Coordinates of C-alpha atoms and ligand atoms in Angstrom, one line a residue:
X1 CA -10.1 2.2 22.3
X2 CA -13.5 2.1 20.7
X3 CA -16.9 1.3 22.3
X4 CA -17.0 -1.6 24.6
X5 CA -19.5 -4.2 23.4
X6 CA -20.2 -7.5 24.9
X7 CA -21.7 -10.4 23.1
X8 CA -20.9 -13.0 20.5
X9 CA -18.3 -11.8 18.1
X10 CA -18.5 -12.7 14.4
X11 CA -15.6 -14.5 12.8
X12 CA -13.4 -12.4 10.4
X13 CA -15.1 -14.1 7.5
X14 CA -18.6 -13.1 8.8
X15 CA -17.3 -9.7 9.8
X16 CA -16.3 -9.1 6.1
X17 CA -19.7 -10.5 4.9
X18 CA -21.6 -8.0 7.1
X19 CA -19.3 -5.0 6.5
X20 CA -21.6 -3.4 3.9
X21 CA -24.6 -3.9 6.2
X22 CA -22.8 -2.1 9.0
X23 CA -21.6 0.7 6.7
X24 CA -25.0 1.4 5.1
X25 CA -26.9 1.3 8.3
X26 CA -24.1 3.4 10.0
X27 CA -24.7 6.1 7.4
X28 CA -28.5 6.0 7.9
X29 CA -28.0 6.3 11.6
X30 CA -25.7 9.2 11.2
X31 CA -28.2 11.0 9.0
X32 CA -31.0 10.4 11.4
X33 CA -29.1 11.6 14.4
X34 CA -27.7 14.5 12.4
X35 CA -31.2 15.7 11.6
X36 CA -32.2 15.5 15.2
X37 CA -29.1 17.2 16.5
X38 CA -27.9 19.7 14.0
X39 CA -29.9 22.6 15.3
X40 CA -29.3 22.1 19.0
X41 CA -27.7 25.1 20.5
X42 CA -26.7 26.7 23.7
X43 CA -25.0 23.6 25.1
X44 CA -22.8 24.7 27.9
X45 CA -19.0 24.1 28.1
X46 CA -18.5 20.7 29.6
X47 CA -15.2 18.9 29.5
X48 CA -13.3 16.0 30.9
X49 CA -10.1 14.0 30.7
X50 CA -9.1 10.4 30.2
X51 CA -6.0 9.1 31.7
X52 CA -4.6 5.7 30.9
X53 CA -2.3 3.9 33.3
X54 CA -0.2 0.7 33.6
X55 CA 0.1 -1.5 36.7
X56 CA 3.7 -2.2 37.4
X57 CA 5.0 -4.8 39.8
X58 CA 8.5 -4.7 41.3
X59 CA 10.7 -7.5 42.4
X60 CA 13.2 -5.6 44.6
X61 CA 15.3 -8.7 45.2
X62 CA 15.9 -9.4 41.6
X63 CA 15.7 -5.8 40.5
X64 CA 13.0 -6.2 38.0
X65 CA 9.9 -4.2 37.1
X66 CA 7.2 -6.1 35.2
X67 CA 3.7 -5.3 33.9
X68 CA 1.1 -6.8 36.2
X69 CA -1.7 -8.6 34.3
X70 CA -4.4 -7.8 36.7
X71 CA -6.5 -5.0 35.2
X72 CA -9.6 -7.1 34.9
X73 CA -9.4 -8.4 38.5
X74 CA -8.8 -4.8 39.8
X75 CA -11.9 -3.7 38.0
X76 CA -13.8 -6.5 39.5
X77 CA -12.7 -5.6 42.9
X78 CA -13.7 -2.0 42.3
X79 CA -17.2 -3.5 41.6
X80 CA -17.4 -5.6 44.6
X81 CA -16.3 -2.8 46.8
X82 CA -19.6 -1.3 45.9
X83 CA -18.5 0.6 42.9
X84 CA -19.9 0.4 39.4
X85 CA -17.5 1.1 36.5
X86 CA -19.2 4.4 35.8
X87 CA -21.0 5.6 38.9
X88 CA -21.3 8.9 40.6
X89 CA -18.1 8.6 42.5
X90 CA -14.8 10.3 41.8
X91 CA -13.9 8.3 38.8
X92 CA -15.1 6.1 36.1
X93 CA -12.7 3.2 35.6
X94 CA -12.6 1.2 32.4
X95 CA -10.5 -1.6 31.0
X96 CA -8.1 -0.8 28.2
X97 CA -6.5 -3.0 25.5
X98 CA -4.0 -4.7 27.7
X99 CA -4.7 -6.4 31.0
X100 CA -1.9 -4.4 32.6
X101 CA -3.8 -1.2 31.7
X102 CA -6.6 0.8 33.2
X103 CA -8.3 3.9 32.0
X104 CA -10.0 6.5 34.2
X105 CA -11.9 9.7 33.8
X106 CA -13.8 11.9 36.2
X107 CA -17.2 10.4 37.1
X108 CA -18.8 13.7 36.1
X109 CA -17.7 16.3 33.5
X110 CA -16.3 19.6 34.6
X111 CA -18.0 22.9 33.8
X112 CA -17.0 26.2 32.3
X113 CA -16.3 28.0 35.7
X114 CA -12.7 28.9 36.0
X115 CA -12.5 27.2 39.4
X116 CA -13.2 23.9 37.7
X117 CA -9.8 24.1 36.1
X118 CA -8.3 23.4 39.5
X119 CA -10.3 20.1 39.9
X120 CA -8.7 17.6 37.5
X121 CA -5.4 17.4 39.4
X122 CA -7.2 16.8 42.7
X123 CA -9.6 14.3 41.0
X124 CA -6.7 12.4 39.4
X125 CA -5.0 12.1 42.8
X126 CA -8.2 10.8 44.3
X127 CA -8.7 8.3 41.5
X128 CA -5.3 6.7 42.2
X129 CA -6.2 6.4 45.8
X130 CA -9.4 4.5 45.0
X131 CA -7.2 1.6 43.9
X132 CA -6.7 0.0 47.2
X133 CA -6.4 -3.5 46.0
X134 CA -2.9 -3.4 44.6
X135 CA -0.1 -5.4 46.4
X136 CA 2.5 -3.4 48.2
X137 CA 5.0 -4.0 45.4
X138 CA 2.5 -2.9 42.7
X139 CA 1.8 0.6 41.5
X140 CA -0.4 2.4 39.0
X141 CA 1.9 4.4 36.8
X142 CA 0.9 6.8 34.1
X143 CA 3.6 5.7 31.7
X144 CA 3.1 6.0 28.0
X145 CA 5.2 3.0 26.9
X146 CA 6.6 0.3 29.1
X147 CA 10.3 0.4 28.1
X148 CA 10.7 -3.3 27.9
X149 CA 7.4 -4.3 26.5
X150 CA 8.0 -7.3 24.3
X151 CA 11.3 -8.3 26.0
X152 CA 11.6 -11.7 27.7
X153 CA 9.6 -11.9 31.0
X154 CA 8.1 -8.5 30.7
X155 CA 4.9 -9.4 32.5
X156 CA 3.8 -10.8 35.8
X157 CA 2.6 -13.6 35.9
X158 CA 5.2 -14.5 33.3
X159 CA 3.7 -14.9 29.9
X160 CA 6.2 -15.2 27.1
X161 CA 5.0 -15.6 23.5
X162 CA 4.8 -19.0 21.9
X163 CA 5.0 -17.9 18.3
X164 CA 4.3 -21.3 16.7
X165 CA 1.2 -22.0 18.7
X166 CA -0.3 -18.5 18.9
X167 CA -2.6 -17.2 16.2
X168 CA -0.7 -13.9 16.1
X169 CA 2.6 -15.7 15.7
X170 CA 4.2 -12.7 17.5
X171 CA 7.7 -13.3 18.5
X172 CA 7.5 -10.8 21.3
X173 CA 4.1 -10.5 22.8
X174 CA 1.9 -13.2 24.3
X175 CA -1.7 -13.0 23.5
X176 CA -2.3 -13.2 27.3
X177 CA -1.5 -9.6 27.7
X178 CA -4.8 -8.7 26.1
X179 CA -7.6 -7.7 28.4
X180 CA -9.8 -10.8 28.5
X181 CA -13.1 -9.6 29.7
X182 CA -13.9 -7.7 26.6
X183 CA -13.5 -9.6 23.3
X184 CA -13.3 -6.4 21.3
X185 CA -9.6 -5.9 22.2
X186 CA -8.6 -9.4 21.1
X187 CA -10.6 -8.9 17.9
X188 CA -8.9 -5.7 17.1
X189 CA -5.6 -7.5 17.1
X190 CA -6.9 -10.6 15.2
X191 CA -8.9 -8.8 12.6
X192 CA -6.3 -6.1 11.8
X193 CA -3.9 -9.0 11.1
X194 CA -6.6 -10.9 9.1
X195 CA -7.5 -7.9 7.1
X196 CA -3.9 -7.2 6.2
X197 CA -3.3 -10.9 5.4
X198 CA -0.2 -10.7 7.6
X199 CA 1.2 -9.4 10.8
X200 CA 1.6 -5.7 11.5
X201 CA 5.2 -4.6 10.9
X202 CA 6.3 -1.8 13.2
X203 CA 9.7 -0.2 12.5
X204 CA 11.0 2.6 14.6
X205 CA 14.4 4.1 14.0
X206 CA 16.8 3.2 16.8
X207 CA 18.8 5.9 18.6
X208 CA 22.3 5.2 17.4
X209 CA 24.9 5.5 20.2
X210 CA 28.6 4.9 19.9
X211 CA 28.4 1.2 20.8
X212 CA 25.1 0.4 19.1
X213 CA 25.4 -2.6 16.9
X214 CA 26.1 -1.2 13.5
X215 CA 24.1 -1.8 11.4
X216 CA 21.4 -2.9 13.8
X217 CA 19.7 -5.7 11.9
X218 CA 18.2 -8.1 14.4
X219 CA 18.3 -11.7 13.3
X220 CA 14.8 -12.7 14.5
X221 CA 15.0 -16.0 12.8
X222 CA 16.8 -17.3 15.8
X223 CA 13.9 -16.6 18.1
X224 CA 12.5 -20.1 17.8
X225 CA 10.6 -19.0 14.7
X226 CA 9.3 -21.2 12.0
X227 CA 6.3 -19.5 10.5
X228 CA 6.6 -18.0 7.0
X229 CA 4.9 -14.8 5.9
X230 CA 6.9 -12.4 8.0
X231 CA 10.2 -10.8 7.3
X232 CA 13.1 -12.6 9.1
X233 CA 14.5 -9.2 10.1
X234 CA 13.1 -5.8 10.6
X235 CA 14.4 -2.7 8.7
X236 CA 18.0 -1.9 9.2
X237 CA 18.7 0.3 12.2
X238 CA 15.1 0.0 13.3
X239 CA 13.5 -1.5 16.3
X240 CA 11.1 -4.1 14.9
X241 CA 7.8 -5.0 16.5
X242 CA 5.2 -7.4 15.1
X243 CA 2.0 -7.0 17.1
X244 CA -0.8 -4.5 17.6
X245 CA -0.2 -4.7 21.3
X246 CA 2.9 -2.6 21.0
X247 CA 0.7 0.4 20.1
X248 CA -2.6 -0.4 21.7
X249 CA -0.8 -1.3 24.9
X250 CA 0.5 2.2 25.3
X251 CA -1.1 5.0 27.3
X252 CA -2.3 8.4 26.4
X253 CA -4.0 11.5 27.8
X254 CA -7.2 12.7 26.1
X255 CA -9.5 15.6 26.6
X256 CA -13.1 16.0 25.4
X257 CA -14.8 19.4 25.1
X258 CA -18.5 20.0 24.5
X259 CA -19.2 22.8 22.1
X260 CA -22.1 25.3 22.2
X261 CA -23.4 23.9 18.9
X262 CA -22.3 22.1 15.7
X263 CA -20.8 25.2 14.2
X264 CA -18.6 25.8 17.2
X265 CA -17.6 22.2 17.3
X266 CA -16.5 22.2 13.7
X267 CA -14.5 25.3 14.2
X268 CA -12.7 24.0 17.3
X269 CA -12.1 20.7 15.6
X270 CA -10.2 22.5 12.8
X271 CA -8.2 24.5 15.3
X272 CA -7.3 21.4 17.4
X273 CA -5.9 19.8 14.3
X274 CA -3.2 22.4 14.3
X275 CA -2.7 22.4 18.1
X276 CA -2.2 18.6 18.0
X277 CA 1.4 18.4 16.8
X278 CA 2.4 21.2 19.2
X279 CA 0.9 19.2 22.1
X280 CA 2.5 16.0 20.8
X281 CA 5.9 17.6 21.0
X282 CA 5.2 19.1 24.4
X283 CA 3.8 15.8 25.9
X284 CA 6.4 13.5 24.3
X285 CA 7.0 10.7 26.8
X286 CA 8.0 7.5 24.9
X287 CA 11.6 7.3 23.8
X288 CA 12.1 3.5 24.4
X289 CA 10.6 0.6 22.6
X290 CA 11.2 -3.1 23.2
X291 CA 14.3 -2.4 25.3
X292 CA 16.0 0.0 22.9
X293 CA 16.3 3.7 22.9
X294 CA 14.5 5.0 19.8
X295 CA 15.1 8.0 17.7
X296 CA 11.5 9.2 18.2
X297 CA 10.1 10.7 21.4
X298 CA 6.4 9.8 21.2
X299 CA 4.2 6.7 21.0
X300 CA 2.2 7.9 18.0
X301 CA 4.2 6.3 15.1
X302 CA 4.2 3.0 17.0
X303 CA 0.4 3.0 17.5
X304 CA -0.2 4.2 14.0
X305 CA 1.7 1.3 12.5
X306 CA 0.3 -1.1 15.1
X307 CA -3.3 -0.5 14.1
X308 CA -2.7 -0.2 10.4
X309 CA -5.2 -2.6 8.8
X310 CA -4.6 -1.6 5.2
X311 CA -4.2 -4.4 2.7
X312 CA -1.4 -4.4 0.0
X313 CA -4.0 -3.1 -2.4
X314 CA -4.9 -0.2 -0.2
X315 CA -1.3 0.5 0.3
X316 CA -0.9 0.8 -3.4
X317 CA 1.4 -2.2 -3.6
X318 CA -1.1 -4.2 -5.7
X319 CA -3.7 -3.4 -8.2
X320 CA -7.1 -2.7 -6.7
X321 CA -9.3 -5.8 -7.0
X322 CA -10.9 -6.7 -3.7
X323 CA -10.6 -3.2 -2.2
X324 CA -12.0 0.1 -3.4
X325 CA -9.4 2.7 -2.4
X326 CA -5.7 3.3 -2.1
X327 CA -5.5 4.9 1.3
X328 CA -2.6 7.2 2.4
X329 CA -2.8 6.7 6.2
X330 CA -3.4 4.1 8.9
X331 CA -6.7 4.1 10.6
X332 CA -4.9 5.3 13.7
X333 CA -3.5 8.6 12.3
X334 CA -3.7 12.3 12.1
X335 CA -6.8 14.0 10.7
X336 CA -7.1 14.3 6.9
X337 CA -9.7 17.0 6.3
X338 CA -11.0 20.2 7.8
X339 CA -14.6 20.9 8.6
X340 CA -14.7 24.6 8.0
X341 CA -11.9 25.7 5.6
X342 CA -12.2 24.1 2.2
X343 CA -9.5 26.4 0.7
X344 CA -6.9 24.9 3.1
X345 CA -7.8 21.3 2.2
X346 CA -4.9 21.0 -0.3
X347 CA -4.4 17.2 0.2
X348 CA -6.4 15.0 -2.1
X349 CA -9.0 13.4 0.1
X350 CA -9.9 9.8 -0.5
X351 CA -13.6 9.3 0.2
X352 CA -16.6 7.1 -0.8
X353 CA -18.4 9.1 -3.4
X354 CA -21.7 7.3 -3.0
X355 CA -21.8 8.0 0.7
X356 CA -20.8 11.6 0.0
X357 CA -23.6 12.1 -2.4
X358 CA -26.1 10.5 -0.1
X359 CA -25.1 12.7 2.8
X360 CA -25.2 15.8 0.6
X361 CA -28.7 14.8 -0.6
X362 CA -29.7 14.7 3.1
X363 CA -28.6 18.2 3.6
X364 CA -25.3 17.5 5.3
X365 CA -22.8 20.2 4.2
X366 CA -20.0 19.5 1.8
X367 CA -17.1 19.3 4.2
X368 CA -18.8 17.2 6.8
X369 CA -20.1 14.9 4.1
X370 CA -16.6 14.5 2.8
X371 CA -15.2 13.8 6.3
X372 CA -17.8 11.1 7.1
X373 CA -17.4 9.6 3.6
X374 CA -13.7 9.6 4.2
X375 CA -13.9 7.8 7.5
X376 CA -16.3 5.3 5.9
X377 CA -13.6 4.1 3.5
X378 CA -12.7 1.8 6.4
X379 CA -14.3 -1.5 7.2
X380 CA -15.7 -2.5 10.6
X381 CA -13.1 -4.5 12.5
X382 CA -15.5 -6.2 14.9
X383 CA -19.2 -7.1 14.8
X384 CA -21.3 -8.7 17.5
X385 CA -24.2 -11.0 16.6
X386 CA -26.5 -9.3 19.1
X387 CA -26.0 -5.9 17.6
X388 CA -26.4 -6.8 13.9
X389 CA -29.9 -5.5 13.8
X390 CA -30.4 -2.1 15.2
X391 CA -33.1 0.5 15.2
X392 CA -31.6 3.1 12.9
X393 CA -33.8 5.8 14.4
X394 CA -32.6 5.2 17.9
X395 CA -29.1 3.8 17.7
X396 CA -25.9 5.0 16.3
X397 CA -24.1 1.7 17.0
X398 CA -23.2 0.8 13.5
X399 CA -22.1 4.4 12.8
X400 CA -19.9 4.4 15.9
X401 CA -18.6 0.9 15.1
X402 CA -16.6 2.4 12.2
X403 CA -16.3 6.0 13.4
X404 CA -14.8 5.2 16.8
X405 CA -12.5 2.5 15.6
X406 CA -11.0 5.0 13.1
X407 CA -8.7 6.6 15.6
X408 CA -7.9 10.1 14.4
X409 CA -5.7 12.5 16.3
X410 CA -8.8 14.7 16.9
X411 CA -12.4 13.3 16.8
X412 CA -15.5 15.3 16.0
X413 CA -18.2 13.6 18.0
X414 CA -21.9 13.2 17.1
X415 CA -24.2 13.6 20.2
X416 CA -25.0 10.2 21.5
X417 CA -28.6 9.2 21.3
X418 CA -30.4 8.8 24.7
X419 CA -28.0 11.2 26.4
X420 CA -27.9 14.9 27.0
X421 CA -24.5 15.2 25.3
X422 CA -24.0 17.8 22.7
X423 CA -21.5 18.1 19.9
X424 CA -18.1 17.3 21.2
X425 CA -14.4 17.3 20.1
X426 CA -11.9 14.8 21.5
X427 CA -8.2 15.7 21.6
X428 CA -6.5 12.3 21.3
X429 CA -2.9 12.7 20.4
X430 CA -1.0 13.4 23.6
X431 CA 1.3 10.9 25.4
X432 CA 0.3 10.6 29.0
X433 CA 2.5 12.3 31.7
X434 CA 3.8 10.8 34.8
X435 CA 2.3 13.1 37.4
X436 CA -1.2 14.3 38.0
X437 CA 0.1 17.9 38.0
X438 CA 1.5 17.5 34.4
X439 CA -1.6 15.8 33.1
X440 CA -3.8 18.4 34.6
X441 CA -1.6 21.2 33.3
X442 CA -1.8 19.9 29.7
X443 CA -5.6 19.5 29.9
X444 CA -6.1 22.9 31.4
X445 CA -3.8 24.4 28.7
X446 CA -6.0 22.9 26.0
X447 CA -9.2 24.0 27.6
X448 CA -7.9 27.6 28.0
X449 CA -6.6 27.6 24.5
X450 CA -10.0 26.6 23.3
X451 CA -11.5 29.6 25.2
X452 CA -8.9 31.9 23.8
X453 CA -9.7 30.7 20.3
X454 CA -13.4 31.3 20.7
X455 CA -13.1 34.6 22.7
X456 CA -10.6 36.3 20.4
X457 CA -11.9 34.6 17.2
X458 CA -8.5 33.1 16.4
X459 CA -7.7 31.0 13.4
X460 CA -4.8 28.5 13.5
X461 CA -5.6 26.7 10.2
X462 CA -2.8 26.2 7.7
X463 CA -3.0 24.1 4.5
X464 CA -3.5 20.4 5.3
X465 CA -0.2 19.4 3.7
X466 CA 1.5 21.7 6.2
X467 CA -0.5 20.3 9.1
X468 CA 0.6 16.8 8.0
X469 CA 4.2 17.9 7.9
X470 CA 3.9 19.4 11.4
X471 CA 2.5 16.1 12.7
X472 CA 5.3 14.0 11.3
X473 CA 7.9 16.5 12.7
X474 CA 6.3 16.4 16.2
X475 CA 7.4 12.8 17.0
X476 CA 11.1 13.3 16.3
X477 CA 13.7 13.1 19.0
X478 CA 13.8 16.5 20.8
X479 CA 11.2 17.9 18.4
X480 CA 10.3 20.3 21.2
X481 CA 13.5 22.3 20.7
X482 CA 14.9 21.2 17.4
X483 CA 11.9 21.3 15.1
X484 CA 9.9 24.1 13.6
X485 CA 6.2 24.0 12.8
X486 CA 4.1 25.8 10.2
X487 CA 2.0 28.3 12.2
X488 CA 0.0 31.3 11.2
X489 CA 1.7 34.7 11.7
X490 CA -1.6 36.5 12.1
X491 CA -4.0 34.5 14.2
X492 CA -6.8 36.8 13.5
X493 CA -6.6 36.3 9.7
X494 CA -9.2 34.3 7.8
X495 CA -8.5 31.0 6.1
X496 CA -6.0 30.5 3.3
X497 CA -6.4 33.1 0.7
X498 CA -4.5 33.3 -2.6
X499 CA -1.3 34.3 -0.8
X500 CA -1.5 31.4 1.6
X501 CA 2.3 31.0 1.7
X502 CA 2.6 34.4 3.3
X503 CA 0.1 33.7 6.0
X504 CA 2.3 31.2 8.0
X505 CA 5.8 30.9 9.1
X506 CA 7.9 28.1 10.5
X507 CA 8.2 28.5 14.3
X508 CA 9.6 26.6 17.2
X509 CA 7.2 25.3 19.9
X510 CA 8.8 28.0 22.1
X511 CA 7.8 30.7 19.7
X512 CA 4.3 29.3 19.3
X513 CA 3.7 28.9 23.0
X514 CA 5.7 31.9 24.4
X515 CA 5.7 34.3 21.5
X516 CA 8.3 36.2 19.6
X517 CA 8.7 39.5 17.9
X518 CA 5.5 40.2 16.0
X519 CA 3.9 37.0 17.2
X520 CA 2.0 37.0 20.5
X521 CA 2.2 33.4 21.6
X522 CA -0.4 31.1 23.2
X523 CA 0.5 31.6 26.8
X524 CA 0.5 35.4 26.6
X525 CA -2.9 35.2 24.9
X526 CA -4.2 33.0 27.7
X527 CA -2.9 35.4 30.2
X528 CA -4.6 38.3 28.4
X529 CA -7.8 36.3 28.5
X530 CA -7.5 35.5 32.2
X531 CA -6.9 39.2 32.9
X532 CA -10.1 40.0 31.2
X533 CA -12.3 37.7 33.2
X534 CA -13.0 37.2 36.8
X535 CA -10.6 34.6 38.2
X536 CA -10.2 34.2 42.0
X537 CA -6.6 34.4 43.4
X538 CA -6.1 30.8 44.2
X539 CA -7.5 29.5 40.9
X540 CA -5.3 32.0 39.0
X541 CA -2.2 30.9 41.0
X542 CA -2.9 27.2 40.1
X543 CA -3.4 28.1 36.5
X544 CA -0.1 30.1 36.5
X545 CA 1.7 26.9 37.7
X546 CA 0.2 25.0 34.9
X547 CA 1.2 27.6 32.3
X548 CA 4.6 27.8 33.8
X549 CA 5.1 24.1 33.1
X550 CA 3.9 24.3 29.6
X551 CA 5.8 27.4 28.9
X552 CA 9.1 26.0 30.4
X553 CA 8.8 22.8 28.4
X554 CA 8.2 24.8 25.3
X555 CA 11.3 26.9 25.9
X556 CA 13.5 23.9 26.7
X557 CA 14.0 25.1 30.3
X558 CA 12.3 21.9 31.5
X559 CA 12.8 18.6 29.8
X560 CA 9.9 16.7 28.4
X561 CA 9.1 13.3 29.9
X562 CA 10.8 11.8 26.9
X563 CA 13.9 13.9 27.4
X564 CA 14.0 13.0 31.1
X565 CA 13.6 9.3 30.4
X566 CA 16.3 9.4 27.7
X567 CA 18.7 11.2 29.9
X568 CA 18.0 8.8 32.8
X569 CA 19.0 5.9 30.5
X570 CA 22.0 7.6 29.0
X571 CA 23.3 8.5 32.5
X572 CA 22.6 5.2 34.1
X573 CA 25.8 3.4 35.4
X574 CA 24.8 0.2 33.7
X575 CA 24.2 1.8 30.3
X576 CA 26.7 0.5 27.8
X577 CA 26.2 3.2 25.1
X578 CA 24.6 0.6 23.0
X579 CA 21.0 1.8 23.0
X580 CA 19.9 -1.1 25.2
X581 CA 17.6 -0.5 28.2
X582 CA 18.5 -3.4 30.4
X583 CA 16.4 -5.0 33.1
X584 CA 18.2 -3.1 35.8
X585 CA 17.9 0.2 34.0
X586 CA 14.2 -0.5 33.5
X587 CA 13.9 -1.3 37.2
X588 CA 15.6 1.9 38.4
X589 CA 13.7 4.0 35.9
X590 CA 10.3 2.6 36.9
X591 CA 11.2 3.0 40.6
X592 CA 12.1 6.6 40.0
X593 CA 8.8 7.1 38.0
X594 CA 6.8 5.7 40.9
X595 CA 8.5 8.0 43.3
X596 CA 8.1 11.0 41.2
X597 CA 4.4 10.3 40.5
X598 CA 3.7 9.9 44.3
X599 CA 5.2 13.2 45.3
X600 CA 2.6 15.6 46.6
X601 CA 4.2 18.6 44.7
X602 CA 5.6 18.5 41.2
X603 CA 9.4 18.7 41.4
X604 CA 10.3 21.3 38.7
X605 CA 14.0 20.9 39.6
X606 CA 14.0 17.3 38.6
X607 CA 13.2 18.2 35.0
X608 CA 15.5 21.1 34.7
X609 CA 17.4 21.1 31.5
X610 CA 21.0 22.2 32.1
X611 CA 21.6 22.6 28.4
X612 CA 18.7 25.0 28.1
X613 CA 18.7 28.7 27.3
X614 CA 16.5 30.9 29.4
X615 CA 13.0 31.8 28.4
Ligands
LIG1 N1 -4.2 3.8 24.3 C1 -4.5 4.5 23.1 C2 -3.4 5.6 22.8 O1 -2.4 5.5 23.4 C3 -5.9 5.2 23.1 C4 -7.0 4.3 23.3 C5 -8.3 5.0 23.3 O2 -8.8 5.5 22.3 O3 -8.9 5.1 24.4 O4 -3.6 6.4 21.9
MG2 MG1 -8.6 4.6 26.3

């Protein structure tokens, strides 16, 4: 969730005042660093994962599961136990937005040897074991969204919102859930709200069951609410949420890959844009919001609305006066532009023309210039006094301020000054999975797909309008089996030519992953690649298990996490067919999640989909 900075934060008024300072120096810093790094080459494949977790506390007597607000103290204990947040041990632990969250990655990156593909699962397991300071009724759970986040008493210690006295005026979330050791997180919430001039408004379609209140139109005015400036009710038949924490307080699985050079990084970036929605549908794990079953399966739409800082002018609702651009997406959203295929960029890109021209003048190519000039239509959300003045030759702090708080589904990363890091791409869109096995499987699948792309010279790119359409389809309930996605028929073809329409088809995730007549499929391609190279027996066996998981989820033979959670709720004895996920259902679900995540071996049977057809 952006770089962690400590220091004295500027007020929103001052942040606005210094926005152009940060932007102009950010661009100079990018140019300086670009010049130093653009010709670097022969960086080896390095990669790593980031897993986010929640700390859940059970009260077995009262059958409740709550979010335990102790992330900061757990991190402190890891320190006092002789650990630094990022030392040479198994894991690097970091805080995340909410104090019930923790983020971890391997302490050191993995390398290109095939045997390294077997390491993340083991490493993830060890990471969990490092957290020895939890109480016996507390567990670290890799859960994407806490089902009852925003319901009464959802945290431990209890911290219910006091809308009238809190700055955020949220009716559902107390500001105490925000991780308190790093002011940046609080500022994201505050300044997104300040920038918009009102609260965020998150509306997620509710899953309509036979006894769901019809129409579902919550009367929120009754929730001891007296502040104006917010709608009294959310949209009809939607779950309404009013605070950034609903998105930023959810967990994801990310993977970062180092490329050989900038050319390869740009190429992989474009391919990952297309892979994203497929992985979103495969990793879907968030079908419940604020105690209601939703009609979407993933966290993405929530977090996208939760971090949307656009003003009414930028949304096109008012004439542009204070702001410069009408912007079509939230700053937490899918990618808008490719870096290698200009013919496929059929969506009008909003970008800052002055910045674009400056970058071009400095020898940055057209597409990268547009990409940076597009990201820089955003303002900084946070500025710290201590980092106002930076050496533009040595730092990229101002650049990263804006760049890494514009949370795209895939991020093209500039090598960091003062490190050996090369050009990298970060894959950011996946919901996190419950078990180490699943998280490792998805990471390994992405790494292997990247190898296949490079080895066989594959090209996934379709017109950006189609990539956007794929992304919005990927969140829908049961997208994994019900939706189709635009995908190229011939993966060896070059980018969109005149007959672009004939180059792609609409395929299910199953067809894309497992193949169909006249289309080979990603898993068969990976197997072909593995057959070509030298892989020892045990490594291959492990990889085969991972591929089996991905392939079986794609075919519908195994449920996604979202499907599994949804079915758990629908089949629970207390479920009233009214979309409501009660305290008891939440408790039983969380208890089950803990048990499943602690199993040594992944239980494929548990996720079997009786309704499925065979692969
Ligand atoms: N928790 C955020 C998510 O679910 C990601 C934060 C980050 O960028 O590390 O997407
Ligand atoms: Mg994170």
